[in-house]
mmCIF file of C-alpha atoms in Angstrom:
data_model
loop_
_atom_site.group_PDB
_atom_site.id
_atom_site.type_symbol
_atom_site.label_atom_id
_atom_site.label_comp_id
_atom_site.label_asym_id
_atom_site.label_seq_id
_atom_site.Cartn_x
_atom_site.Cartn_y
_atom_site.Cartn_z
ATOM 1 C CA UNK A 119 0.698 43.594 46.160
ATOM 2 C CA UNK A 120 1.669 46.644 49.204
ATOM 3 C CA UNK A 121 1.241 49.427 47.013
ATOM 4 C CA UNK A 122 -1.941 48.388 45.633
ATOM 5 C CA UNK A 123 -3.262 47.882 49.023
ATOM 6 C CA UNK A 124 -2.033 51.415 50.580
ATOM 7 C CA UNK A 125 -3.685 53.587 47.312
ATOM 8 C CA UNK A 126 -6.477 51.770 47.434
ATOM 9 C CA UNK A 127 -6.877 52.856 51.119
ATOM 10 C CA UNK A 128 -5.711 56.124 50.530
ATOM 11 C CA UNK A 129 -7.592 57.456 47.758
ATOM 12 C CA UNK A 130 -10.868 55.545 48.325
ATOM 13 C CA UNK A 131 -10.862 54.671 51.807
ATOM 14 C CA UNK A 132 -10.669 51.079 53.706
ATOM 15 C CA UNK A 133 -13.925 50.312 52.647
ATOM 16 C CA UNK A 134 -12.737 50.578 49.470
ATOM 17 C CA UNK A 135 -11.061 46.237 50.114
ATOM 18 C CA UNK A 136 -14.419 45.544 50.436
ATOM 19 C CA UNK A 137 -16.233 46.244 47.628
ATOM 20 C CA UNK A 138 -18.460 43.583 45.445
ATOM 21 C CA UNK A 139 -18.603 41.772 48.886
ATOM 22 C CA UNK A 140 -22.464 41.607 49.116
ATOM 23 C CA UNK A 141 -22.098 40.183 45.051
ATOM 24 C CA UNK A 142 -19.115 38.333 45.794
ATOM 25 C CA UNK A 143 -21.101 36.615 48.490
ATOM 26 C CA UNK A 144 -23.968 35.709 45.990
ATOM 27 C CA UNK A 145 -21.008 34.500 43.141
ATOM 28 C CA UNK A 146 -19.466 32.110 45.652
ATOM 29 C CA UNK A 147 -22.675 30.808 47.364
ATOM 30 C CA UNK A 148 -24.245 30.068 44.215
ATOM 31 C CA UNK A 149 -21.233 29.397 42.250
ATOM 32 C CA UNK A 150 -18.604 26.816 44.505
ATOM 33 C CA UNK A 151 -21.798 25.610 45.939
ATOM 34 C CA UNK A 152 -22.576 23.984 42.337
ATOM 35 C CA UNK A 153 -19.623 23.239 41.287
ATOM 36 C CA UNK A 154 -18.240 21.178 44.557
ATOM 37 C CA UNK A 155 -21.425 19.755 45.023
ATOM 38 C CA UNK A 156 -21.823 17.982 41.835
ATOM 39 C CA UNK A 157 -18.684 17.357 41.364
ATOM 40 C CA UNK A 158 -18.346 13.729 43.553
ATOM 41 C CA UNK A 159 -21.725 12.747 41.626
ATOM 42 C CA UNK A 160 -21.118 13.808 37.734
ATOM 43 C CA UNK A 161 -17.533 12.147 38.592
ATOM 44 C CA UNK A 162 -19.497 8.433 39.890
ATOM 45 C CA UNK A 163 -21.681 8.824 37.347
ATOM 46 C CA UNK A 164 -18.785 9.101 34.136
ATOM 47 C CA UNK A 165 -16.914 6.919 36.363
ATOM 48 C CA UNK A 166 -19.513 4.146 36.919
ATOM 49 C CA UNK A 167 -18.609 4.378 40.621
ATOM 50 C CA UNK A 168 -15.273 3.430 39.924
ATOM 51 C CA UNK A 169 -13.473 4.496 43.083
ATOM 52 C CA UNK A 170 -10.065 4.571 40.921
ATOM 53 C CA UNK A 171 -11.319 6.619 38.414
ATOM 54 C CA UNK A 172 -8.650 8.351 35.944
ATOM 55 C CA UNK A 173 -7.103 11.779 36.077
ATOM 56 C CA UNK A 174 -9.104 12.573 32.442
ATOM 57 C CA UNK A 175 -12.414 11.421 34.488
ATOM 58 C CA UNK A 176 -12.204 13.979 37.316
ATOM 59 C CA UNK A 177 -10.549 16.872 34.903
ATOM 60 C CA UNK A 178 -13.685 15.735 32.548
ATOM 61 C CA UNK A 179 -16.112 16.382 35.347
ATOM 62 C CA UNK A 180 -14.464 19.563 36.815
ATOM 63 C CA UNK A 181 -14.460 20.864 33.664
ATOM 64 C CA UNK A 182 -18.398 19.799 33.545
ATOM 65 C CA UNK A 183 -19.533 21.150 36.381
ATOM 66 C CA UNK A 184 -17.971 24.091 36.322
ATOM 67 C CA UNK A 185 -19.273 25.428 32.739
ATOM 68 C CA UNK A 186 -22.710 24.050 34.391
ATOM 69 C CA UNK A 187 -22.544 26.449 37.729
ATOM 70 C CA UNK A 188 -21.064 29.364 36.537
ATOM 71 C CA UNK A 189 -23.866 29.874 33.857
ATOM 72 C CA UNK A 190 -26.345 30.288 36.829
ATOM 73 C CA UNK A 191 -23.885 32.041 38.892
ATOM 74 C CA UNK A 192 -23.063 34.625 35.937
ATOM 75 C CA UNK A 193 -25.036 37.991 37.180
ATOM 76 C CA UNK A 194 -23.647 37.966 40.298
ATOM 77 C CA UNK A 195 -19.972 37.854 38.938
ATOM 78 C CA UNK A 196 -20.610 40.282 36.898
ATOM 79 C CA UNK A 197 -22.004 42.663 38.690
ATOM 80 C CA UNK A 198 -18.745 41.634 41.548
ATOM 81 C CA UNK A 199 -16.421 42.841 38.622
ATOM 82 C CA UNK A 200 -17.841 46.486 37.393
ATOM 83 C CA UNK A 201 -18.373 47.144 40.979
ATOM 84 C CA UNK A 202 -14.773 46.771 41.701
ATOM 85 C CA UNK A 203 -13.584 47.748 38.827
ATOM 86 C CA UNK A 204 -14.902 51.729 39.742
ATOM 87 C CA UNK A 205 -12.192 51.936 41.169
ATOM 88 C CA UNK A 206 -9.964 52.417 37.937
ATOM 89 C CA UNK A 207 -12.384 54.851 36.889
ATOM 90 C CA UNK A 208 -10.164 58.507 35.998
ATOM 91 C CA UNK A 209 -10.830 60.784 38.423
ATOM 92 C CA UNK A 210 -14.836 62.434 37.617
ATOM 93 C CA UNK A 211 -15.859 59.795 36.001
ATOM 94 C CA UNK A 212 -19.045 58.622 37.282
ATOM 95 C CA UNK A 213 -19.546 55.765 39.847
ATOM 96 C CA UNK A 214 -22.746 53.579 38.311
ATOM 97 C CA UNK A 215 -23.246 50.539 40.457
ATOM 98 C CA UNK A 216 -22.106 52.014 44.268
ATOM 99 C CA UNK A 217 -25.617 51.936 45.511
ATOM 100 C CA UNK A 218 -25.797 48.468 46.076
ATOM 101 C CA UNK A 219 -26.440 45.179 44.918
ATOM 102 C CA UNK A 220 -29.725 45.012 43.494
ATOM 103 C CA UNK A 221 -29.384 48.913 42.778
ATOM 104 C CA UNK A 222 -27.079 47.765 39.869
ATOM 105 C CA UNK A 223 -28.792 44.410 38.486
ATOM 106 C CA UNK A 224 -31.699 46.443 38.256
ATOM 107 C CA UNK A 225 -29.820 48.858 36.362
ATOM 108 C CA UNK A 226 -27.537 46.189 34.255
ATOM 109 C CA UNK A 227 -31.168 44.690 33.428
ATOM 110 C CA UNK A 228 -32.444 47.853 32.530
ATOM 111 C CA UNK A 229 -29.678 49.432 30.897
ATOM 112 C CA UNK A 230 -28.595 46.116 29.061
ATOM 113 C CA UNK A 231 -31.187 44.150 29.005
ATOM 114 C CA UNK A 232 -31.584 41.181 31.368
ATOM 115 C CA UNK A 233 -29.313 38.864 29.075
ATOM 116 C CA UNK A 234 -27.196 42.131 29.625
ATOM 117 C CA UNK A 235 -26.273 40.563 33.013
ATOM 118 C CA UNK A 236 -24.997 37.363 30.765
ATOM 119 C CA UNK A 237 -22.230 39.742 29.054
ATOM 120 C CA UNK A 238 -19.099 37.381 28.214
ATOM 121 C CA UNK A 239 -20.417 34.293 29.342
ATOM 122 C CA UNK A 240 -18.663 32.460 26.990
ATOM 123 C CA UNK A 241 -15.276 33.410 28.285
ATOM 124 C CA UNK A 242 -16.787 32.956 31.649
ATOM 125 C CA UNK A 243 -17.681 29.430 30.906
ATOM 126 C CA UNK A 244 -13.770 28.825 29.613
ATOM 127 C CA UNK A 245 -12.221 30.522 32.368
ATOM 128 C CA UNK A 246 -13.985 29.188 35.094
ATOM 129 C CA UNK A 247 -14.351 25.409 34.037
ATOM 130 C CA UNK A 248 -10.990 25.369 33.485
ATOM 131 C CA UNK A 249 -9.843 26.714 36.859
ATOM 132 C CA UNK A 250 -12.786 24.234 38.139
ATOM 133 C CA UNK A 251 -10.981 21.079 36.736
ATOM 134 C CA UNK A 252 -7.486 22.410 37.908
ATOM 135 C CA UNK A 253 -9.123 22.524 41.469
ATOM 136 C CA UNK A 254 -11.195 19.825 41.944
ATOM 137 C CA UNK A 255 -9.021 16.921 40.284
ATOM 138 C CA UNK A 256 -5.989 18.163 41.319
ATOM 139 C CA UNK A 257 -7.947 18.058 45.074
ATOM 140 C CA UNK A 258 -8.613 14.892 44.577
ATOM 141 C CA UNK A 259 -5.004 13.698 42.930
ATOM 142 C CA UNK A 260 -3.182 14.931 46.120
ATOM 143 C CA UNK A 261 -6.170 13.809 48.300
ATOM 144 C CA UNK A 262 -6.412 10.591 47.064
ATOM 145 C CA UNK A 263 -2.259 9.558 46.724
ATOM 146 C CA UNK A 264 -1.935 11.063 50.328
ATOM 147 C CA UNK A 265 -4.101 8.448 51.849
ATOM 148 C CA UNK A 266 -3.385 5.824 49.170
ATOM 149 C CA UNK A 267 0.120 5.845 50.627
ATOM 150 C CA UNK A 268 -0.599 7.070 54.330
ATOM 151 C CA UNK A 269 1.320 10.134 55.027
ATOM 152 C CA UNK A 270 -1.631 11.389 55.955
ATOM 153 C CA UNK A 271 -5.155 10.432 57.780
ATOM 154 C CA UNK A 272 -8.287 11.617 56.092
ATOM 155 C CA UNK A 273 -7.970 14.543 58.181
ATOM 156 C CA UNK A 274 -8.023 18.118 57.913
ATOM 157 C CA UNK A 275 -3.962 18.616 58.114
ATOM 158 C CA UNK A 276 -4.879 16.295 54.700
ATOM 159 C CA UNK A 277 -7.571 18.416 53.808
ATOM 160 C CA UNK A 278 -5.393 21.786 54.147
ATOM 161 C CA UNK A 279 -2.860 20.191 51.839
ATOM 162 C CA UNK A 280 -4.743 19.203 49.377
ATOM 163 C CA UNK A 281 -6.251 22.817 49.377
ATOM 164 C CA UNK A 282 -3.294 24.340 48.769
ATOM 165 C CA UNK A 283 -2.588 22.807 46.069
ATOM 166 C CA UNK A 284 -5.313 22.626 44.449
ATOM 167 C CA UNK A 285 -5.321 26.773 45.102
ATOM 168 C CA UNK A 286 -1.626 26.658 43.909
ATOM 169 C CA UNK A 287 -2.592 25.142 40.690
ATOM 170 C CA UNK A 288 -5.909 26.853 39.697
ATOM 171 C CA UNK A 289 -4.251 29.788 39.911
ATOM 172 C CA UNK A 290 -1.268 29.016 37.584
ATOM 173 C CA UNK A 291 -3.722 27.330 35.091
ATOM 174 C CA UNK A 292 -6.093 29.571 35.032
ATOM 175 C CA UNK A 293 -4.910 33.086 35.644
ATOM 176 C CA UNK A 294 -4.257 34.005 31.927
ATOM 177 C CA UNK A 295 -8.468 32.593 31.251
ATOM 178 C CA UNK A 296 -8.694 34.589 34.623
ATOM 179 C CA UNK A 297 -6.864 37.804 32.680
ATOM 180 C CA UNK A 298 -8.894 37.698 29.838
ATOM 181 C CA UNK A 299 -12.383 37.156 30.782
ATOM 182 C CA UNK A 300 -12.399 40.374 33.189
ATOM 183 C CA UNK A 301 -10.844 42.410 30.529
ATOM 184 C CA UNK A 302 -13.993 41.284 28.192
ATOM 185 C CA UNK A 303 -16.631 41.308 31.021
ATOM 186 C CA UNK A 304 -15.182 44.932 32.478
ATOM 187 C CA UNK A 305 -14.618 46.161 28.723
ATOM 188 C CA UNK A 306 -18.138 47.327 27.935
ATOM 189 C CA UNK A 307 -18.391 49.390 31.454
ATOM 190 C CA UNK A 308 -15.178 51.892 29.886
ATOM 191 C CA UNK A 309 -17.809 51.712 26.566
ATOM 192 C CA UNK A 310 -15.160 50.690 24.556
ATOM 193 C CA UNK A 311 -15.553 47.547 22.206
ATOM 194 C CA UNK A 312 -12.071 46.852 22.352
ATOM 195 C CA UNK A 313 -12.363 42.824 22.047
ATOM 196 C CA UNK A 314 -14.589 40.188 19.591
ATOM 197 C CA UNK A 315 -13.712 37.981 21.760
ATOM 198 C CA UNK A 316 -11.817 35.398 24.218
ATOM 199 C CA UNK A 317 -9.779 34.544 21.330
ATOM 200 C CA UNK A 318 -8.968 36.968 19.848
ATOM 201 C CA UNK A 319 -8.197 38.751 23.153
ATOM 202 C CA UNK A 320 -6.068 36.133 24.477
ATOM 203 C CA UNK A 321 -3.845 36.795 21.025
ATOM 204 C CA UNK A 322 -4.141 41.277 21.607
ATOM 205 C CA UNK A 323 -2.590 40.152 25.108
ATOM 206 C CA UNK A 324 -0.350 38.484 23.941
ATOM 207 C CA UNK A 325 0.738 40.311 21.291
ATOM 208 C CA UNK A 326 0.394 43.921 22.186
ATOM 209 C CA UNK A 327 2.093 43.469 26.527
ATOM 210 C CA UNK A 328 3.634 40.134 26.140
ATOM 211 C CA UNK A 329 2.236 36.267 28.014
ATOM 212 C CA UNK A 330 3.611 37.496 31.203
ATOM 213 C CA UNK A 331 0.530 39.722 31.445
ATOM 214 C CA UNK A 332 -1.373 37.159 31.700
ATOM 215 C CA UNK A 333 0.032 36.992 35.351
ATOM 216 C CA UNK A 334 -0.396 39.889 36.463
ATOM 217 C CA UNK A 335 -1.920 40.357 40.089
ATOM 218 C CA UNK A 336 -0.589 36.494 40.339
ATOM 219 C CA UNK A 337 0.370 37.071 44.229
ATOM 220 C CA UNK A 338 -3.347 37.978 45.065
ATOM 221 C CA UNK A 339 -5.021 36.217 43.152
ATOM 222 C CA UNK A 340 -3.060 33.223 44.919
ATOM 223 C CA UNK A 341 -3.868 34.454 47.602
ATOM 224 C CA UNK A 342 -7.283 35.234 47.511
ATOM 225 C CA UNK A 343 -7.730 31.150 45.808
ATOM 226 C CA UNK A 344 -5.377 29.346 47.969
ATOM 227 C CA UNK A 345 -6.759 30.877 51.086
ATOM 228 C CA UNK A 346 -10.987 30.267 49.424
ATOM 229 C CA UNK A 347 -9.836 26.266 48.336
ATOM 230 C CA UNK A 348 -8.034 25.406 51.891
ATOM 231 C CA UNK A 349 -10.784 26.859 54.023
ATOM 232 C CA UNK A 350 -14.049 25.599 51.600
ATOM 233 C CA UNK A 351 -12.531 22.243 50.740
ATOM 234 C CA UNK A 352 -11.908 21.816 54.496
ATOM 235 C CA UNK A 353 -15.684 23.284 55.174
ATOM 236 C CA UNK A 354 -17.038 20.415 52.360
ATOM 237 C CA UNK A 355 -15.093 18.023 53.868
ATOM 238 C CA UNK A 356 -16.400 18.250 57.170
ATOM 239 C CA UNK A 357 -20.367 19.072 56.490
ATOM 240 C CA UNK A 358 -19.899 15.974 54.032
ATOM 241 C CA UNK A 359 -18.611 13.844 57.304
ATOM 242 C CA UNK A 360 -20.636 15.200 59.896
ATOM 243 C CA UNK A 361 -23.273 16.158 58.110
ATOM 244 C CA UNK A 362 -23.767 14.521 54.624
ATOM 245 C CA UNK A 363 -22.768 10.916 55.623
ATOM 246 C CA UNK A 364 -25.389 10.459 58.807
ATOM 247 C CA UNK A 365 -28.452 10.336 56.604
ATOM 248 C CA UNK A 366 -27.297 8.504 54.339
ATOM 249 C CA UNK A 367 -25.685 6.006 56.556
#
């Protein structure tokens, strides 16, 4: 992690650490808003408003909301990957997506068609639905377990610990899907057709590089997902308590 950080700063400048920030912002605003905001509604519908719904209901709810949310957020996710991926291009190769989020959006739509913005949607749905289910189900289970045993009150420390666990499980379970999704979505950027789909990419990576290839970059990935989950769940609980609950009370 330290070597990558140093190399990026030295070769591309400090601002390279924030490549794709605007696309990432739009991706998270749409994706996180939809997946987290609709999770409890879907969970309650599937369980018949049972407050003690089982783990399978929670996992199913996460799969559904994650799939639907990424269908909407896919264009921003694609652009984020392509903008960040240009740092890996060989010297002398032109960078095509560094003139802003809107220009990158229009360029992909013009060169690949509007549907090109949904390149890699299949593996992206698999990746994001699985990670979403892992994060939300684990957060739900850990939080309810803590409260049921009175280990903590329903306050920020409880939400912080539950969010940390959600980030850990999300990273462990989702890393293989994350690697496959990123490789497929980035393949067209280099002008190659290296993979014929999710299963082919998974098989090719496992057979040529070994299973540990699916956990390349685990530490920075966990730092990103773990910190994001801790922050977003604290904010979600506060918004739910201070804004949403008073509306219905």
